[in-house]
């Protein structure tokens, strides 16, 4: 019998079956972006730029400014967050540091003006008006349904976590000094106007903040003035600063960021241990002992380096043609910490199976494919060396939106199922997305076929047609 996974530390896109939504008055401007699928949403977000053009010419390469004189789009952006939203959220309990930061750039340095404990709107507004401070609000998608809707689609599209921050800045003020980030950044201008200055050289595909940006700043290469409805993209490592010009109203912009720790290097670190685990079972050379006292050497001897180089070449040769790599943490980390499917006014408790229980003659189809990962790994319940492989299915259907992108110190749980490796072909039948009759699943017995369908249905991963 399959078992539930206990909590632990470019496929074809398939439109997820939407959740039942509570009745709610939503802005008429919602039609300006296309939420039919992750791809259609991203296409509408960067229109009129074509998706292919964006990834060929701009992604990880250079900034892109998209200016659009579209009143409906500007009104939609303005509906995403405002100072009145901050007022109502403060009444729900926001805290300095965790939820909001108050800061201002003075003399080229960031000055943090946070108080202790709960944030009160009147104090925030006082610092905003009198000290000309910027209010930074962390991860507004935890509270604003439409931002949840946007970022959930982007997480499906990029296959990576997507975070956001709102910056509210008074006229004639600047919140942060020139700096760079280790994420790909999309800026949506919500209210007012903001001047963005981008510098050269960049810190190519930045990963760490090991070099002070001030030491690398050259001359500005781009100077953009954004108005509501405009979108600015720049790659990670781009040194930038933003200010609200004097003589204008305050400005509000939203940063949406993605692709943190999502590089080839990260994937190698994640998968290489599983590859070594697999190949060492077949290659005796990888199981022979290291030279005596090697771990006590200050420097690595040349013959050891040559030996390791040979092992790496063996791994590279063995890697060719493999269809499955054992993923250690990246898949689980993504699924565990991402947003659940968008359901207005609903939480994880709304994810309950509905409709008929699947039987042998039932036809089932995968749903929420963009929120599920399937991976093969060693049996986590076995402690001996002869671990058997299992098929793991992890999903984000029951994740808590309120903890999204709030740090790994927040207690989270991973949801899913595990099956014997013999179930993998049947699962791949379902994963293709086409309807399949339960009795046609590639399993040995009718009992196994029905148990598989019921297990997936119980987790809301398939629907009965």
PDB file of N, CA, C and O in Angstrom, residues 321-396:
ATOM      1  N   UNK A 321      22.408   9.746 -21.063  1.00  0.00           N
ATOM      2  CA  UNK A 321      21.319   8.808 -21.320  1.00  0.00           C
ATOM      3  C   UNK A 321      20.435   8.507 -20.128  1.00  0.00           C
ATOM      4  O   UNK A 321      19.402   7.845 -20.281  1.00  0.00           O
ATOM      5  N   UNK A 322      20.811   8.954 -18.932  1.00  0.00           N
ATOM      6  CA  UNK A 322      19.958   8.699 -17.770  1.00  0.00           C
ATOM      7  C   UNK A 322      18.702   9.560 -17.830  1.00  0.00           C
ATOM      8  O   UNK A 322      18.764  10.754 -18.103  1.00  0.00           O
ATOM      9  N   UNK A 323      17.569   8.959 -17.552  1.00  0.00           N
ATOM     10  CA  UNK A 323      16.308   9.687 -17.581  1.00  0.00           C
ATOM     11  C   UNK A 323      15.932  10.235 -16.208  1.00  0.00           C
ATOM     12  O   UNK A 323      15.134  11.156 -16.101  1.00  0.00           O
ATOM     13  N   UNK A 324      16.480   9.653 -15.171  1.00  0.00           N
ATOM     14  CA  UNK A 324      16.102  10.062 -13.818  1.00  0.00           C
ATOM     15  C   UNK A 324      17.350  10.330 -12.990  1.00  0.00           C
ATOM     16  O   UNK A 324      18.279   9.528 -12.967  1.00  0.00           O
ATOM     17  N   UNK A 325      17.363  11.493 -12.344  1.00  0.00           N
ATOM     18  CA  UNK A 325      18.402  11.815 -11.387  1.00  0.00           C
ATOM     19  C   UNK A 325      17.761  11.924 -10.015  1.00  0.00           C
ATOM     20  O   UNK A 325      16.657  12.473  -9.870  1.00  0.00           O
ATOM     21  N   UNK A 326      18.416  11.400  -9.011  1.00  0.00           N
ATOM     22  CA  UNK A 326      17.888  11.489  -7.656  1.00  0.00           C
ATOM     23  C   UNK A 326      18.066  12.922  -7.167  1.00  0.00           C
ATOM     24  O   UNK A 326      19.179  13.407  -7.037  1.00  0.00           O
ATOM     25  N   UNK A 327      16.959  13.616  -6.922  1.00  0.00           N
ATOM     26  CA  UNK A 327      17.016  14.979  -6.414  1.00  0.00           C
ATOM     27  C   UNK A 327      16.994  14.931  -4.897  1.00  0.00           C
ATOM     28  O   UNK A 327      16.117  14.309  -4.296  1.00  0.00           O
ATOM     29  N   UNK A 328      17.955  15.585  -4.300  1.00  0.00           N
ATOM     30  CA  UNK A 328      18.067  15.524  -2.853  1.00  0.00           C
ATOM     31  C   UNK A 328      17.143  16.516  -2.166  1.00  0.00           C
ATOM     32  O   UNK A 328      16.323  16.142  -1.336  1.00  0.00           O
ATOM     33  N   UNK A 329      17.273  17.792  -2.494  1.00  0.00           N
ATOM     34  CA  UNK A 329      16.545  18.813  -1.732  1.00  0.00           C
ATOM     35  C   UNK A 329      15.779  19.819  -2.583  1.00  0.00           C
ATOM     36  O   UNK A 329      14.785  20.373  -2.120  1.00  0.00           O
ATOM     37  N   UNK A 330      16.235  20.125  -3.807  1.00  0.00           N
ATOM     38  CA  UNK A 330      15.666  21.243  -4.544  1.00  0.00           C
ATOM     39  C   UNK A 330      14.176  21.078  -4.815  1.00  0.00           C
ATOM     40  O   UNK A 330      13.396  22.012  -4.642  1.00  0.00           O
ATOM     41  N   UNK A 331      13.774  19.894  -5.262  1.00  0.00           N
ATOM     42  CA  UNK A 331      12.356  19.681  -5.550  1.00  0.00           C
ATOM     43  C   UNK A 331      11.512  19.802  -4.287  1.00  0.00           C
ATOM     44  O   UNK A 331      10.456  20.452  -4.282  1.00  0.00           O
ATOM     45  N   UNK A 332      11.974  19.172  -3.221  1.00  0.00           N
ATOM     46  CA  UNK A 332      11.217  19.228  -1.970  1.00  0.00           C
ATOM     47  C   UNK A 332      11.154  20.652  -1.429  1.00  0.00           C
ATOM     48  O   UNK A 332      10.108  21.092  -0.946  1.00  0.00           O
ATOM     49  N   UNK A 333      12.276  21.362  -1.507  1.00  0.00           N
ATOM     50  CA  UNK A 333      12.302  22.730  -0.988  1.00  0.00           C
ATOM     51  C   UNK A 333      11.334  23.621  -1.760  1.00  0.00           C
ATOM     52  O   UNK A 333      10.610  24.433  -1.165  1.00  0.00           O
ATOM     53  N   UNK A 334      11.319  23.479  -3.085  1.00  0.00           N
ATOM     54  CA  UNK A 334      10.411  24.283  -3.906  1.00  0.00           C
ATOM     55  C   UNK A 334       8.958  23.986  -3.570  1.00  0.00           C
ATOM     56  O   UNK A 334       8.160  24.890  -3.293  1.00  0.00           O
ATOM     57  N   UNK A 335       8.608  22.714  -3.542  1.00  0.00           N
ATOM     58  CA  UNK A 335       7.208  22.339  -3.297  1.00  0.00           C
ATOM     59  C   UNK A 335       6.788  22.713  -1.881  1.00  0.00           C
ATOM     60  O   UNK A 335       5.662  23.167  -1.644  1.00  0.00           O
ATOM     61  N   UNK A 336       7.687  22.538  -0.924  1.00  0.00           N
ATOM     62  CA  UNK A 336       7.351  22.784   0.473  1.00  0.00           C
ATOM     63  C   UNK A 336       7.070  24.265   0.761  1.00  0.00           C
ATOM     64  O   UNK A 336       6.228  24.603   1.586  1.00  0.00           O
ATOM     65  N   UNK A 337       7.776  25.153   0.043  1.00  0.00           N
ATOM     66  CA  UNK A 337       7.712  26.568   0.386  1.00  0.00           C
ATOM     67  C   UNK A 337       6.938  27.420  -0.607  1.00  0.00           C
ATOM     68  O   UNK A 337       6.799  28.626  -0.395  1.00  0.00           O
ATOM     69  N   UNK A 338       6.405  26.852  -1.662  1.00  0.00           N
ATOM     70  CA  UNK A 338       5.712  27.649  -2.662  1.00  0.00           C
ATOM     71  C   UNK A 338       4.269  27.896  -2.266  1.00  0.00           C
ATOM     72  O   UNK A 338       3.753  27.351  -1.289  1.00  0.00           O
ATOM     73  N   UNK A 339       3.604  28.741  -3.063  1.00  0.00           N
ATOM     74  CA  UNK A 339       2.199  29.066  -2.806  1.00  0.00           C
ATOM     75  C   UNK A 339       1.288  27.898  -3.171  1.00  0.00           C
ATOM     76  O   UNK A 339       1.572  27.157  -4.110  1.00  0.00           O
ATOM     77  N   UNK A 340       0.175  27.750  -2.442  1.00  0.00           N
ATOM     78  CA  UNK A 340      -0.833  26.779  -2.868  1.00  0.00           C
ATOM     79  C   UNK A 340      -1.606  27.321  -4.066  1.00  0.00           C
ATOM     80  O   UNK A 340      -1.476  28.502  -4.407  1.00  0.00           O
ATOM     81  N   UNK A 341      -2.394  26.491  -4.734  1.00  0.00           N
ATOM     82  CA  UNK A 341      -3.223  26.984  -5.841  1.00  0.00           C
ATOM     83  C   UNK A 341      -4.112  28.126  -5.391  1.00  0.00           C
ATOM     84  O   UNK A 341      -4.578  28.160  -4.245  1.00  0.00           O
ATOM     85  N   UNK A 342      -4.369  29.065  -6.289  1.00  0.00           N
ATOM     86  CA  UNK A 342      -5.161  30.249  -5.966  1.00  0.00           C
ATOM     87  C   UNK A 342      -6.620  29.882  -5.746  1.00  0.00           C
ATOM     88  O   UNK A 342      -7.268  29.296  -6.614  1.00  0.00           O
ATOM     89  N   UNK A 343      -7.142  30.227  -4.586  1.00  0.00           N
ATOM     90  CA  UNK A 343      -8.561  30.043  -4.249  1.00  0.00           C
ATOM     91  C   UNK A 343      -8.992  31.238  -3.432  1.00  0.00           C
ATOM     92  O   UNK A 343      -8.597  31.361  -2.272  1.00  0.00           O
ATOM     93  N   UNK A 344      -9.776  32.132  -3.992  1.00  0.00           N
ATOM     94  CA  UNK A 344     -10.168  33.350  -3.293  1.00  0.00           C
ATOM     95  C   UNK A 344     -10.922  33.009  -2.018  1.00  0.00           C
ATOM     96  O   UNK A 344     -11.877  32.237  -2.023  1.00  0.00           O
ATOM     97  N   UNK A 345     -10.470  33.595  -0.916  1.00  0.00           N
ATOM     98  CA  UNK A 345     -11.167  33.443   0.353  1.00  0.00           C
ATOM     99  C   UNK A 345     -11.060  32.070   0.963  1.00  0.00           C
ATOM    100  O   UNK A 345     -11.760  31.742   1.906  1.00  0.00           O
ATOM    101  N   UNK A 346     -10.169  31.208   0.436  1.00  0.00           N
ATOM    102  CA  UNK A 346     -10.069  29.842   0.937  1.00  0.00           C
ATOM    103  C   UNK A 346      -8.650  29.558   1.371  1.00  0.00           C
ATOM    104  O   UNK A 346      -7.702  30.206   0.962  1.00  0.00           O
ATOM    105  N   UNK A 347      -8.497  28.543   2.182  1.00  0.00           N
ATOM    106  CA  UNK A 347      -7.183  28.126   2.635  1.00  0.00           C
ATOM    107  C   UNK A 347      -6.953  26.674   2.330  1.00  0.00           C
ATOM    108  O   UNK A 347      -7.680  26.041   1.561  1.00  0.00           O
ATOM    109  N   UNK A 348      -5.938  26.119   2.981  1.00  0.00           N
ATOM    110  CA  UNK A 348      -5.571  24.736   2.717  1.00  0.00           C
ATOM    111  C   UNK A 348      -6.708  23.775   3.055  1.00  0.00           C
ATOM    112  O   UNK A 348      -6.852  22.716   2.444  1.00  0.00           O
ATOM    113  N   UNK A 349      -7.543  24.176   4.031  1.00  0.00           N
ATOM    114  CA  UNK A 349      -8.602  23.257   4.440  1.00  0.00           C
ATOM    115  C   UNK A 349      -9.645  23.032   3.349  1.00  0.00           C
ATOM    116  O   UNK A 349     -10.436  22.085   3.409  1.00  0.00           O
ATOM    117  N   UNK A 350      -9.647  23.910   2.311  1.00  0.00           N
ATOM    118  CA  UNK A 350     -10.628  23.743   1.235  1.00  0.00           C
ATOM    119  C   UNK A 350     -10.212  22.655   0.255  1.00  0.00           C
ATOM    120  O   UNK A 350     -10.995  22.258  -0.597  1.00  0.00           O
ATOM    121  N   UNK A 351      -8.971  22.158   0.357  1.00  0.00           N
ATOM    122  CA  UNK A 351      -8.482  21.146  -0.565  1.00  0.00           C
ATOM    123  C   UNK A 351      -8.905  19.759  -0.093  1.00  0.00           C
ATOM    124  O   UNK A 351      -8.120  19.014   0.500  1.00  0.00           O
ATOM    125  N   UNK A 352     -10.141  19.426  -0.347  1.00  0.00           N
ATOM    126  CA  UNK A 352     -10.666  18.113  -0.012  1.00  0.00           C
ATOM    127  C   UNK A 352     -11.164  17.446  -1.282  1.00  0.00           C
ATOM    128  O   UNK A 352     -11.652  18.115  -2.196  1.00  0.00           O
ATOM    129  N   UNK A 353     -11.033  16.118  -1.367  1.00  0.00           N
ATOM    130  CA  UNK A 353     -11.491  15.434  -2.583  1.00  0.00           C
ATOM    131  C   UNK A 353     -12.985  15.595  -2.781  1.00  0.00           C
ATOM    132  O   UNK A 353     -13.756  15.646  -1.823  1.00  0.00           O
ATOM    133  N   UNK A 354     -13.382  15.704  -4.028  1.00  0.00           N
ATOM    134  CA  UNK A 354     -14.801  15.836  -4.339  1.00  0.00           C
ATOM    135  C   UNK A 354     -15.196  14.896  -5.454  1.00  0.00           C
ATOM    136  O   UNK A 354     -14.347  14.331  -6.143  1.00  0.00           O
ATOM    137  N   UNK A 355     -16.487  14.713  -5.631  1.00  0.00           N
ATOM    138  CA  UNK A 355     -16.962  13.836  -6.686  1.00  0.00           C
ATOM    139  C   UNK A 355     -16.908  12.378  -6.284  1.00  0.00           C
ATOM    140  O   UNK A 355     -16.773  12.021  -5.113  1.00  0.00           O
ATOM    141  N   UNK A 356     -16.976  11.520  -7.282  1.00  0.00           N
ATOM    142  CA  UNK A 356     -17.063  10.081  -7.034  1.00  0.00           C
ATOM    143  C   UNK A 356     -15.707   9.480  -6.694  1.00  0.00           C
ATOM    144  O   UNK A 356     -14.682   9.893  -7.219  1.00  0.00           O
ATOM    145  N   UNK A 357     -15.729   8.485  -5.820  1.00  0.00           N
ATOM    146  CA  UNK A 357     -14.532   7.716  -5.509  1.00  0.00           C
ATOM    147  C   UNK A 357     -14.145   6.898  -6.744  1.00  0.00           C
ATOM    148  O   UNK A 357     -14.987   6.258  -7.353  1.00  0.00           O
ATOM    149  N   UNK A 358     -12.877   6.912  -7.153  1.00  0.00           N
ATOM    150  CA  UNK A 358     -12.496   6.156  -8.355  1.00  0.00           C
ATOM    151  C   UNK A 358     -12.572   4.645  -8.122  1.00  0.00           C
ATOM    152  O   UNK A 358     -12.167   4.139  -7.076  1.00  0.00           O
ATOM    153  N   UNK A 359     -13.092   3.961  -9.133  1.00  0.00           N
ATOM    154  CA  UNK A 359     -13.145   2.503  -9.117  1.00  0.00           C
ATOM    155  C   UNK A 359     -12.397   1.969 -10.338  1.00  0.00           C
ATOM    156  O   UNK A 359     -11.882   2.737 -11.142  1.00  0.00           O
ATOM    157  N   UNK A 360     -12.395   0.658 -10.486  1.00  0.00           N
ATOM    158  CA  UNK A 360     -11.603   0.034 -11.539  1.00  0.00           C
ATOM    159  C   UNK A 360     -12.016   0.508 -12.932  1.00  0.00           C
ATOM    160  O   UNK A 360     -11.184   0.666 -13.824  1.00  0.00           O
ATOM    161  N   UNK A 361     -13.306   0.749 -13.141  1.00  0.00           N
ATOM    162  CA  UNK A 361     -13.794   1.167 -14.458  1.00  0.00           C
ATOM    163  C   UNK A 361     -13.843   2.689 -14.630  1.00  0.00           C
ATOM    164  O   UNK A 361     -14.294   3.181 -15.662  1.00  0.00           O
ATOM    165  N   UNK A 362     -13.405   3.424 -13.607  1.00  0.00           N
ATOM    166  CA  UNK A 362     -13.430   4.885 -13.681  1.00  0.00           C
ATOM    167  C   UNK A 362     -12.346   5.403 -14.617  1.00  0.00           C
ATOM    168  O   UNK A 362     -11.299   4.774 -14.800  1.00  0.00           O
ATOM    169  N   UNK A 363     -12.607   6.565 -15.175  1.00  0.00           N
ATOM    170  CA  UNK A 363     -11.599   7.288 -15.955  1.00  0.00           C
ATOM    171  C   UNK A 363     -11.129   8.459 -15.104  1.00  0.00           C
ATOM    172  O   UNK A 363     -11.931   9.252 -14.615  1.00  0.00           O
ATOM    173  N   UNK A 364      -9.813   8.560 -14.931  1.00  0.00           N
ATOM    174  CA  UNK A 364      -9.258   9.620 -14.088  1.00  0.00           C
ATOM    175  C   UNK A 364      -8.308  10.488 -14.903  1.00  0.00           C
ATOM    176  O   UNK A 364      -7.783  10.066 -15.931  1.00  0.00           O
ATOM    177  N   UNK A 365      -8.101  11.704 -14.410  1.00  0.00           N
ATOM    178  CA  UNK A 365      -7.173  12.620 -15.062  1.00  0.00           C
ATOM    179  C   UNK A 365      -6.459  13.434 -13.997  1.00  0.00           C
ATOM    180  O   UNK A 365      -7.050  13.846 -12.997  1.00  0.00           O
ATOM    181  N   UNK A 366      -5.173  13.660 -14.210  1.00  0.00           N
ATOM    182  CA  UNK A 366      -4.365  14.449 -13.285  1.00  0.00           C
ATOM    183  C   UNK A 366      -4.871  15.883 -13.232  1.00  0.00           C
ATOM    184  O   UNK A 366      -5.265  16.455 -14.245  1.00  0.00           O
ATOM    185  N   UNK A 367      -4.897  16.467 -12.039  1.00  0.00           N
ATOM    186  CA  UNK A 367      -5.211  17.877 -11.902  1.00  0.00           C
ATOM    187  C   UNK A 367      -4.141  18.548 -11.033  1.00  0.00           C
ATOM    188  O   UNK A 367      -3.419  17.888 -10.304  1.00  0.00           O
ATOM    189  N   UNK A 368      -4.023  19.870 -11.174  1.00  0.00           N
ATOM    190  CA  UNK A 368      -3.005  20.646 -10.463  1.00  0.00           C
ATOM    191  C   UNK A 368      -1.593  20.173 -10.818  1.00  0.00           C
ATOM    192  O   UNK A 368      -0.707  20.143  -9.956  1.00  0.00           O
ATOM    193  N   UNK A 369      -1.372  19.804 -12.072  1.00  0.00           N
ATOM    194  CA  UNK A 369      -0.064  19.271 -12.460  1.00  0.00           C
ATOM    195  C   UNK A 369       1.066  20.241 -12.152  1.00  0.00           C
ATOM    196  O   UNK A 369       2.179  19.826 -11.789  1.00  0.00           O
ATOM    197  N   UNK A 370       0.804  21.534 -12.300  1.00  0.00           N
ATOM    198  CA  UNK A 370       1.851  22.520 -12.054  1.00  0.00           C
ATOM    199  C   UNK A 370       2.234  22.619 -10.584  1.00  0.00           C
ATOM    200  O   UNK A 370       3.203  23.299 -10.245  1.00  0.00           O
ATOM    201  N   UNK A 371       1.470  21.978  -9.714  1.00  0.00           N
ATOM    202  CA  UNK A 371       1.741  22.038  -8.277  1.00  0.00           C
ATOM    203  C   UNK A 371       2.260  20.716  -7.723  1.00  0.00           C
ATOM    204  O   UNK A 371       2.284  20.519  -6.508  1.00  0.00           O
ATOM    205  N   UNK A 372       2.674  19.814  -8.605  1.00  0.00           N
ATOM    206  CA  UNK A 372       3.091  18.482  -8.173  1.00  0.00           C
ATOM    207  C   UNK A 372       4.444  18.159  -8.795  1.00  0.00           C
ATOM    208  O   UNK A 372       4.691  18.499  -9.954  1.00  0.00           O
ATOM    209  N   UNK A 373       5.303  17.512  -8.034  1.00  0.00           N
ATOM    210  CA  UNK A 373       6.533  16.962  -8.608  1.00  0.00           C
ATOM    211  C   UNK A 373       6.588  15.477  -8.292  1.00  0.00           C
ATOM    212  O   UNK A 373       6.123  15.023  -7.239  1.00  0.00           O
ATOM    213  N   UNK A 374       7.146  14.730  -9.219  1.00  0.00           N
ATOM    214  CA  UNK A 374       7.320  13.289  -9.081  1.00  0.00           C
ATOM    215  C   UNK A 374       8.809  13.014  -9.137  1.00  0.00           C
ATOM    216  O   UNK A 374       9.489  13.465 -10.059  1.00  0.00           O
ATOM    217  N   UNK A 375       9.320  12.288  -8.164  1.00  0.00           N
ATOM    218  CA  UNK A 375      10.755  12.014  -8.128  1.00  0.00           C
ATOM    219  C   UNK A 375      11.012  10.634  -7.546  1.00  0.00           C
ATOM    220  O   UNK A 375      10.150  10.071  -6.851  1.00  0.00           O
ATOM    221  N   UNK A 376      12.168  10.083  -7.863  1.00  0.00           N
ATOM    222  CA  UNK A 376      12.578   8.781  -7.352  1.00  0.00           C
ATOM    223  C   UNK A 376      13.706   9.002  -6.354  1.00  0.00           C
ATOM    224  O   UNK A 376      14.602   9.812  -6.577  1.00  0.00           O
ATOM    225  N   UNK A 377      13.644   8.295  -5.241  1.00  0.00           N
ATOM    226  CA  UNK A 377      14.683   8.439  -4.228  1.00  0.00           C
ATOM    227  C   UNK A 377      14.731   7.220  -3.334  1.00  0.00           C
ATOM    228  O   UNK A 377      13.849   6.351  -3.379  1.00  0.00           O
ATOM    229  N   UNK A 378      15.757   7.137  -2.481  1.00  0.00           N
ATOM    230  CA  UNK A 378      15.857   6.005  -1.559  1.00  0.00           C
ATOM    231  C   UNK A 378      14.740   6.045  -0.523  1.00  0.00           C
ATOM    232  O   UNK A 378      14.226   7.117  -0.191  1.00  0.00           O
ATOM    233  N   UNK A 379      14.366   4.878  -0.048  1.00  0.00           N
ATOM    234  CA  UNK A 379      13.313   4.772   0.958  1.00  0.00           C
ATOM    235  C   UNK A 379      13.775   5.458   2.239  1.00  0.00           C
ATOM    236  O   UNK A 379      14.740   5.041   2.871  1.00  0.00           O
ATOM    237  N   UNK A 380      13.105   6.509   2.611  1.00  0.00           N
ATOM    238  CA  UNK A 380      13.501   7.281   3.784  1.00  0.00           C
ATOM    239  C   UNK A 380      13.218   6.548   5.092  1.00  0.00           C
ATOM    240  O   UNK A 380      13.692   6.957   6.148  1.00  0.00           O
ATOM    241  N   UNK A 381      12.434   5.471   5.015  1.00  0.00           N
ATOM    242  CA  UNK A 381      12.112   4.716   6.228  1.00  0.00           C
ATOM    243  C   UNK A 381      13.077   3.560   6.467  1.00  0.00           C
ATOM    244  O   UNK A 381      12.919   2.821   7.435  1.00  0.00           O
ATOM    245  N   UNK A 382      14.051   3.373   5.576  1.00  0.00           N
ATOM    246  CA  UNK A 382      15.039   2.315   5.745  1.00  0.00           C
ATOM    247  C   UNK A 382      16.364   2.913   6.180  1.00  0.00           C
ATOM    248  O   UNK A 382      16.828   3.899   5.612  1.00  0.00           O
ATOM    249  N   UNK A 383      16.974   2.318   7.182  1.00  0.00           N
ATOM    250  CA  UNK A 383      18.230   2.841   7.693  1.00  0.00           C
ATOM    251  C   UNK A 383      19.431   2.001   7.274  1.00  0.00           C
ATOM    252  O   UNK A 383      20.569   2.409   7.465  1.00  0.00           O
ATOM    253  N   UNK A 384      19.200   0.811   6.684  1.00  0.00           N
ATOM    254  CA  UNK A 384      20.337  -0.021   6.304  1.00  0.00           C
ATOM    255  C   UNK A 384      20.924   0.445   4.984  1.00  0.00           C
ATOM    256  O   UNK A 384      20.375   1.283   4.287  1.00  0.00           O
ATOM    257  N   UNK A 385      22.088  -0.109   4.631  1.00  0.00           N
ATOM    258  CA  UNK A 385      22.795   0.323   3.438  1.00  0.00           C
ATOM    259  C   UNK A 385      22.087  -0.082   2.156  1.00  0.00           C
ATOM    260  O   UNK A 385      22.223   0.571   1.128  1.00  0.00           O
ATOM    261  N   UNK A 386      21.337  -1.173   2.179  1.00  0.00           N
ATOM    262  CA  UNK A 386      20.675  -1.680   0.976  1.00  0.00           C
ATOM    263  C   UNK A 386      19.307  -1.021   0.814  1.00  0.00           C
ATOM    264  O   UNK A 386      18.276  -1.681   0.769  1.00  0.00           O
ATOM    265  N   UNK A 387      19.301   0.318   0.753  1.00  0.00           N
ATOM    266  CA  UNK A 387      18.043   1.041   0.636  1.00  0.00           C
ATOM    267  C   UNK A 387      17.390   0.781  -0.719  1.00  0.00           C
ATOM    268  O   UNK A 387      18.056   0.766  -1.749  1.00  0.00           O
ATOM    269  N   UNK A 388      16.097   0.570  -0.702  1.00  0.00           N
ATOM    270  CA  UNK A 388      15.333   0.406  -1.925  1.00  0.00           C
ATOM    271  C   UNK A 388      14.849   1.767  -2.412  1.00  0.00           C
ATOM    272  O   UNK A 388      14.597   2.675  -1.625  1.00  0.00           O
ATOM    273  N   UNK A 389      14.713   1.903  -3.737  1.00  0.00           N
ATOM    274  CA  UNK A 389      14.188   3.145  -4.293  1.00  0.00           C
ATOM    275  C   UNK A 389      12.666   3.165  -4.186  1.00  0.00           C
ATOM    276  O   UNK A 389      12.005   2.134  -4.309  1.00  0.00           O
ATOM    277  N   UNK A 390      12.158   4.357  -3.975  1.00  0.00           N
ATOM    278  CA  UNK A 390      10.719   4.579  -3.922  1.00  0.00           C
ATOM    279  C   UNK A 390      10.370   5.728  -4.865  1.00  0.00           C
ATOM    280  O   UNK A 390      11.230   6.540  -5.229  1.00  0.00           O
ATOM    281  N   UNK A 391       9.103   5.803  -5.253  1.00  0.00           N
ATOM    282  CA  UNK A 391       8.613   6.935  -6.029  1.00  0.00           C
ATOM    283  C   UNK A 391       7.916   7.893  -5.063  1.00  0.00           C
ATOM    284  O   UNK A 391       7.026   7.477  -4.308  1.00  0.00           O
ATOM    285  N   UNK A 392       8.336   9.144  -5.077  1.00  0.00           N
ATOM    286  CA  UNK A 392       7.757  10.158  -4.199  1.00  0.00           C
ATOM    287  C   UNK A 392       6.978  11.177  -5.020  1.00  0.00           C
ATOM    288  O   UNK A 392       7.431  11.620  -6.078  1.00  0.00           O
ATOM    289  N   UNK A 393       5.808  11.517  -4.520  1.00  0.00           N
ATOM    290  CA  UNK A 393       4.986  12.563  -5.122  1.00  0.00           C
ATOM    291  C   UNK A 393       4.798  13.648  -4.069  1.00  0.00           C
ATOM    292  O   UNK A 393       4.263  13.380  -2.995  1.00  0.00           O
ATOM    293  N   UNK A 394       5.288  14.833  -4.361  1.00  0.00           N
ATOM    294  CA  UNK A 394       5.135  15.959  -3.451  1.00  0.00           C
ATOM    295  C   UNK A 394       4.221  16.992  -4.097  1.00  0.00           C
ATOM    296  O   UNK A 394       4.285  17.225  -5.308  1.00  0.00           O
ATOM    297  N   UNK A 395       3.398  17.652  -3.303  1.00  0.00           N
ATOM    298  CA  UNK A 395       2.500  18.678  -3.858  1.00  0.00           C
ATOM    299  C   UNK A 395       2.355  19.836  -2.880  1.00  0.00           C
ATOM    300  O   UNK A 395       2.665  19.718  -1.687  1.00  0.00           O
ATOM    301  N   UNK A 396       1.870  20.954  -3.425  1.00  0.00           N
ATOM    302  CA  UNK A 396       1.717  22.176  -2.623  1.00  0.00           C
ATOM    303  C   UNK A 396       0.256  22.546  -2.395  1.00  0.00           C
ATOM    304  O   UNK A 396      -0.039  23.678  -2.022  1.00  0.00           O
TER     305      UNK A 396
END
